[in-house]
Amino acid sequence: MRLAGKHILSMSESDITYFTHKGILFTPVGTSVEILNYVENEFQLFDDDIVTVTYPKSGTNWMLEILGLIQHGGDPSWVRSTPVWDRCPWIEVHECHQKALKYLPPRLLTSHLPFQLFPKSFIHSKAKIIYVLRNPKDVLVSSYHFSKFFKVFEDPGATEEFLEKFLRGNVAYGSWFDHVRGWMELKDRPNFFLFTYEDLQKNLPGNVEKLSQILGKNLNSQQINAVVENASFHKMKDNNMSNFTQTPLFDQSTGKFMRKGISGDWKNHLTVAQNEYFDRVYQEKMQDIKTIPLWE
Ligand code: PPS
């Protein structure tokens, strides 16, 4: 994989400095201002496309595993033989969108882009958006750990420092609050579907059924059970096409992509004062948004 003149294998974390595009921070590995402009203005979405959109660390890869399994009637062969970035390319990552351009519809695509940078071609298309939301406190914790071992992200620094960066949106892909607010503007569109990480945990079979209908697949109960089983945290943790153990982008000695897979881990990380501070910022930024779930 190439990055701005450097090879990923010769890179250390100190080489990484985010760049800003239209007010949002991005890692220079795999993307650039040119690619982001191309994706926003020229990338064509087709009516049959299914795009999983998330703020990073919200359960993207879980959703991608579920969708890949649904597409194959619960048969795990595809998700166990093809890396997730080939199954469901991230459109803002150069190598991935080059692949996406060659795929025929119906394509499974992925994006972490905020709505204002998403392909303009979406506006007049019937492409389906599957938006996954997760409690931002768990996103913060997952992101903190991830930034320590994902070599293309800046070092998160101390917890206190990262909390401040996260709440101000000075992290890759910008502010969680702005991302969610931007995408929620689409909530009434018939091709926008909202899922939450927490609800996937509470009722995976029900959500798999709903997703099957969105994909136009009528799975029987045996197939739904097969999707549920093969998309479990433990099955995904052992699937090296989904657990990111096969890529040089991760320092496997400092963390694991399939870390804990639970809700509420923030309680093990945030102090009472940090939690209260988070709540104050959340209230201030999200008080007028009534449609998103309340997290405990
Ligand atoms: S990324 O890097 O932005 O694409 O990460 P993303 O896939 O959005 O989020 C990673 C977190 O999702 C957890 N995960 C799961 N949880 C429950 N069940 C399943 N099957 C599953 N698969 C992935 C993963 O462990 C990360 O969360 P944390 O809290 O760090 O464990």
Coordinates of N, CA, C and O in Angstrom, one line a residue, residues 162-256:
F162 N -7.2 13.2 25.0 CA -8.0 12.6 23.9 C -9.5 12.9 24.1 O -10.2 13.2 23.2
L163 N -9.9 13.0 25.4 CA -11.3 13.3 25.7 C -11.6 14.7 25.1 O -12.6 15.0 24.4
E164 N -10.7 15.6 25.4 CA -10.8 17.0 24.9 C -10.8 17.1 23.4 O -11.7 17.7 22.8
K165 N -9.9 16.3 22.8 CA -9.9 16.3 21.3 C -11.2 15.8 20.7 O -11.7 16.3 19.8
F166 N -11.6 14.7 21.3 CA -12.9 14.1 20.8 C -14.1 15.0 21.0 O -14.8 15.2 20.0
L167 N -14.2 15.6 22.1 CA -15.4 16.5 22.3 C -15.3 17.8 21.4 O -16.3 18.3 21.0
R168 N -14.1 18.2 21.1 CA -13.9 19.3 20.2 C -13.9 18.9 18.7 O -13.9 19.8 17.8
G169 N -13.9 17.6 18.4 CA -13.9 17.2 17.0 C -12.5 17.3 16.4 O -12.4 17.2 15.2
N170 N -11.5 17.3 17.2 CA -10.1 17.4 16.7 C -9.5 16.0 16.6 O -8.4 15.7 17.1
V171 N -10.3 15.1 15.9 CA -9.9 13.7 15.7 C -10.2 13.4 14.3 O -10.9 14.1 13.6
A172 N -9.7 12.2 13.8 CA -9.9 11.8 12.4 C -11.4 11.7 12.2 O -12.1 11.2 13.0
Y173 N -11.9 12.3 11.1 CA -13.3 12.3 10.6 C -14.1 13.3 11.4 O -15.3 13.4 11.3
G174 N -13.5 14.1 12.2 CA -14.1 15.3 12.8 C -15.0 14.9 14.0 O -14.8 13.9 14.7
S175 N -16.0 15.8 14.3 CA -16.8 15.7 15.5 C -17.9 14.6 15.4 O -18.6 14.6 14.4
W176 N -18.0 13.8 16.4 CA -19.1 12.8 16.5 C -20.4 13.6 16.4 O -21.3 13.1 15.7
F177 N -20.5 14.7 17.1 CA -21.8 15.4 17.2 C -22.2 15.9 15.8 O -23.3 15.8 15.4
D178 N -21.2 16.5 15.1 CA -21.6 17.0 13.8 C -21.9 15.9 12.8 O -22.8 16.0 11.9
H179 N -21.2 14.8 12.9 CA -21.4 13.6 12.0 C -22.9 13.2 12.2 O -23.6 13.0 11.2
V180 N -23.2 12.9 13.5 CA -24.6 12.4 13.7 C -25.6 13.5 13.3 O -26.6 13.1 12.7
R181 N -25.4 14.7 13.7 CA -26.4 15.7 13.3 C -26.6 15.8 11.8 O -27.7 15.9 11.3
G182 N -25.5 15.8 11.1 CA -25.5 15.9 9.6 C -26.3 14.7 9.0 O -27.2 14.9 8.2
W183 N -26.0 13.5 9.5 CA -26.7 12.4 8.9 C -28.2 12.3 9.3 O -29.0 11.8 8.6
M184 N -28.5 12.7 10.5 CA -29.9 12.7 11.0 C -30.8 13.5 10.2 O -32.0 13.3 10.3
E185 N -30.3 14.5 9.5 CA -31.1 15.3 8.6 C -31.8 14.5 7.6 O -32.8 14.9 7.0
L186 N -31.3 13.3 7.3 CA -31.8 12.4 6.3 C -32.8 11.4 6.8 O -33.3 10.6 6.1
K187 N -33.1 11.5 8.1 CA -33.8 10.4 8.8 C -35.2 10.1 8.2 O -35.7 9.0 8.3
D188 N -35.8 11.1 7.5 CA -37.1 10.8 6.9 C -37.1 10.3 5.5 O -38.1 10.1 4.9
R189 N -35.9 10.2 5.0 CA -35.8 9.7 3.6 C -36.1 8.2 3.6 O -35.6 7.4 4.5
P190 N -36.8 7.7 2.6 CA -37.1 6.3 2.6 C -35.9 5.3 2.4 O -36.0 4.1 2.7
N191 N -34.8 5.9 1.9 CA -33.6 5.0 1.7 C -32.6 5.2 2.8 O -31.4 5.0 2.6
F192 N -33.0 5.8 3.9 CA -32.1 6.0 5.1 C -32.6 5.1 6.2 O -33.7 5.2 6.6
F193 N -31.7 4.2 6.7 CA -32.1 3.3 7.8 C -31.1 3.4 9.0 O -29.9 3.3 8.8
L194 N -31.7 3.6 10.1 CA -30.9 3.9 11.3 C -30.9 2.6 12.2 O -31.9 2.0 12.5
F195 N -29.6 2.2 12.6 CA -29.5 1.1 13.5 C -28.5 1.6 14.6 O -27.8 2.5 14.5
T196 N -28.7 1.0 15.8 CA -27.7 1.3 16.9 C -27.0 0.0 17.3 O -27.5 -1.1 17.2
Y197 N -25.7 0.3 17.7 CA -24.9 -0.8 18.2 C -25.5 -1.5 19.4 O -25.6 -2.8 19.5
E198 N -26.1 -0.7 20.2 CA -26.7 -1.2 21.4 C -27.9 -2.1 21.1 O -28.1 -3.2 21.7
D199 N -28.7 -1.7 20.1 CA -29.9 -2.5 19.7 C -29.5 -3.8 19.0 O -30.1 -4.8 19.1
L200 N -28.4 -3.7 18.2 CA -27.9 -4.9 17.6 C -27.5 -5.9 18.7 O -27.7 -7.2 18.5
Q201 N -27.0 -5.4 19.8 CA -26.6 -6.4 20.9 C -27.9 -6.9 21.6 O -27.9 -8.1 21.9
K202 N -28.9 -6.1 21.7 CA -30.1 -6.5 22.4 C -30.9 -7.5 21.6 O -31.5 -8.4 22.1
N203 N -31.0 -7.3 20.3 CA -31.9 -8.1 19.5 C -31.3 -8.3 18.1 O -31.7 -7.7 17.1
L204 N -30.2 -9.1 18.0 CA -29.6 -9.3 16.7 C -30.5 -10.0 15.8 O -30.6 -9.6 14.6
P205 N -31.2 -11.1 16.2 CA -32.1 -11.7 15.2 C -33.1 -10.8 14.6 O -33.3 -10.8 13.3
G206 N -33.8 -9.9 15.4 CA -34.8 -9.0 14.9 C -34.1 -8.0 13.9 O -34.7 -7.7 12.8
N207 N -32.9 -7.6 14.2 CA -32.2 -6.6 13.3 C -31.8 -7.3 12.0 O -31.8 -6.7 11.0
V208 N -31.4 -8.6 12.1 CA -31.0 -9.3 10.9 C -32.2 -9.4 10.0 O -32.1 -9.3 8.8
E209 N -33.3 -9.7 10.6 CA -34.5 -9.9 9.8 C -34.9 -8.6 9.1 O -35.1 -8.5 7.9
K210 N -34.8 -7.4 9.8 CA -35.1 -6.1 9.2 C -34.1 -5.8 8.1 O -34.5 -5.4 7.0
L211 N -32.8 -6.1 8.4 CA -31.8 -5.8 7.3 C -32.0 -6.7 6.1 O -31.7 -6.3 5.0
S212 N -32.4 -8.0 6.3 CA -32.6 -8.8 5.2 C -33.7 -8.3 4.3 O -33.6 -8.3 3.0
Q213 N -34.7 -7.7 4.9 CA -35.8 -7.1 4.1 C -35.3 -5.9 3.3 O -35.6 -5.7 2.2
I214 N -34.4 -5.1 4.0 CA -33.9 -3.9 3.3 C -33.0 -4.3 2.1 O -33.1 -3.7 1.1
L215 N -32.3 -5.4 2.3 CA -31.5 -5.9 1.2 C -32.3 -6.7 0.1 O -31.8 -7.2 -0.9
G216 N -33.6 -6.9 0.4 CA -34.5 -7.6 -0.5 C -34.2 -9.1 -0.5 O -34.4 -9.8 -1.5
K217 N -33.8 -9.6 0.6 CA -33.5 -11.1 0.8 C -34.5 -11.6 1.8 O -34.6 -11.1 2.9
N218 N -35.2 -12.6 1.4 CA -36.1 -13.2 2.4 C -35.5 -14.4 3.1 O -35.6 -15.5 2.5
L219 N -34.8 -14.2 4.2 CA -34.1 -15.4 4.8 C -35.1 -16.1 5.7 O -35.9 -15.5 6.4
N220 N -34.9 -17.5 5.7 CA -35.8 -18.3 6.6 C -35.1 -18.3 8.0 O -34.0 -17.7 8.1
S221 N -35.8 -18.8 9.0 CA -35.3 -18.7 10.3 C -33.9 -19.4 10.5 O -33.0 -18.9 11.3
Q222 N -33.7 -20.5 9.8 CA -32.4 -21.1 9.8 C -31.3 -20.2 9.3 O -30.2 -20.1 9.9
Q223 N -31.6 -19.5 8.2 CA -30.6 -18.6 7.7 C -30.3 -17.4 8.6 O -29.2 -17.0 8.7
I224 N -31.4 -16.9 9.2 CA -31.2 -15.8 10.1 C -30.3 -16.3 11.3 O -29.4 -15.6 11.7
N225 N -30.6 -17.5 11.8 CA -29.8 -18.0 12.9 C -28.3 -18.1 12.5 O -27.4 -17.8 13.3
A226 N -28.1 -18.5 11.2 CA -26.7 -18.7 10.7 C -26.0 -17.3 10.7 O -24.8 -17.2 11.0
V227 N -26.8 -16.3 10.3 CA -26.2 -14.9 10.2 C -25.8 -14.5 11.7 O -24.7 -14.0 11.9
V228 N -26.8 -14.7 12.6 CA -26.5 -14.3 14.0 C -25.3 -15.0 14.5 O -24.4 -14.4 15.2
E229 N -25.2 -16.3 14.3 CA -24.1 -17.0 14.8 C -22.8 -16.6 14.3 O -21.8 -16.3 15.0
N230 N -22.7 -16.4 12.9 CA -21.5 -16.1 12.3 C -21.0 -14.7 12.4 O -19.9 -14.3 12.2
A231 N -22.0 -13.8 12.9 CA -21.6 -12.4 13.1 C -21.3 -12.1 14.6 O -21.2 -11.0 15.0
S232 N -21.3 -13.2 15.4 CA -21.0 -13.0 16.8 C -19.6 -12.4 17.0 O -18.7 -12.6 16.2
F233 N -19.4 -11.8 18.1 CA -18.1 -11.2 18.4 C -17.0 -12.3 18.3 O -15.9 -12.1 17.8
H234 N -17.3 -13.5 18.9 CA -16.3 -14.5 19.0 C -16.0 -15.1 17.6 O -14.8 -15.4 17.3
K235 N -17.0 -15.3 16.8 CA -16.7 -15.8 15.4 C -15.9 -14.8 14.6 O -15.0 -15.1 13.9
M236 N -16.3 -13.5 14.8 CA -15.6 -12.4 14.0 C -14.1 -12.3 14.5 O -13.2 -12.0 13.8
K237 N -14.0 -12.5 15.8 CA -12.6 -12.4 16.4 C -11.7 -13.4 15.8 O -10.5 -13.2 15.6
D238 N -12.2 -14.6 15.5 CA -11.5 -15.7 14.9 C -11.4 -15.6 13.4 O -10.7 -16.5 12.7
N239 N -12.1 -14.7 12.8 CA -12.1 -14.6 11.3 C -11.1 -13.6 10.8 O -11.2 -12.4 10.9
N240 N -10.0 -14.2 10.3 CA -8.9 -13.2 9.9 C -9.2 -12.4 8.7 O -8.3 -11.6 8.3
M241 N -10.3 -12.6 8.1 CA -10.8 -11.7 7.0 C -11.5 -10.5 7.6 O -11.9 -9.6 6.8
S242 N -11.8 -10.5 8.9 CA -12.6 -9.5 9.5 C -11.9 -8.9 10.7 O -12.3 -7.8 11.2
N243 N -10.9 -9.5 11.3 CA -10.3 -9.1 12.6 C -9.1 -8.2 12.4 O -8.5 -7.9 13.4
F244 N -8.7 -7.9 11.2 CA -7.6 -7.0 10.9 C -6.2 -7.5 11.5 O -5.4 -6.7 11.8
T245 N -6.1 -8.8 11.6 CA -4.8 -9.3 12.1 C -3.8 -9.5 10.9 O -2.7 -9.7 11.1
Q246 N -4.4 -9.4 9.7 CA -3.5 -9.7 8.5 C -3.0 -8.4 7.8 O -2.5 -8.5 6.8
T247 N -3.2 -7.2 8.5 CA -2.7 -6.0 7.8 C -1.5 -5.4 8.6 O -1.6 -5.4 9.8
P248 N -0.6 -4.8 7.9 CA 0.5 -4.2 8.5 C 0.1 -2.8 9.2 O 0.9 -2.2 9.8
L249 N -1.1 -2.4 9.0 CA -1.5 -1.1 9.5 C -1.7 -1.1 11.0 O -1.9 -0.1 11.6
F250 N -1.8 -2.3 11.6 CA -2.1 -2.4 13.0 C -0.9 -3.0 13.7 O -0.3 -3.9 13.3
D251 N -0.5 -2.4 14.8 CA 0.5 -2.9 15.7 C -0.2 -3.9 16.7 O -0.7 -3.5 17.7
Q252 N -0.2 -5.2 16.3 CA -0.9 -6.2 17.0 C -0.4 -6.4 18.4 O -1.1 -6.9 19.3
S253 N 0.8 -5.9 18.7 CA 1.4 -6.0 20.1 C 0.8 -5.0 21.0 O 0.9 -5.2 22.3
T254 N 0.1 -4.0 20.5 CA -0.4 -2.9 21.5 C -1.9 -2.9 21.6 O -2.5 -2.1 22.3
G255 N -2.6 -3.8 20.8 CA -4.0 -3.8 20.9 C -4.6 -4.7 19.8 O -3.9 -5.2 18.9
K256 N -5.9 -4.9 20.0 CA -6.7 -5.8 19.0 C -7.9 -5.0 18.5 O -8.6 -4.3 19.2

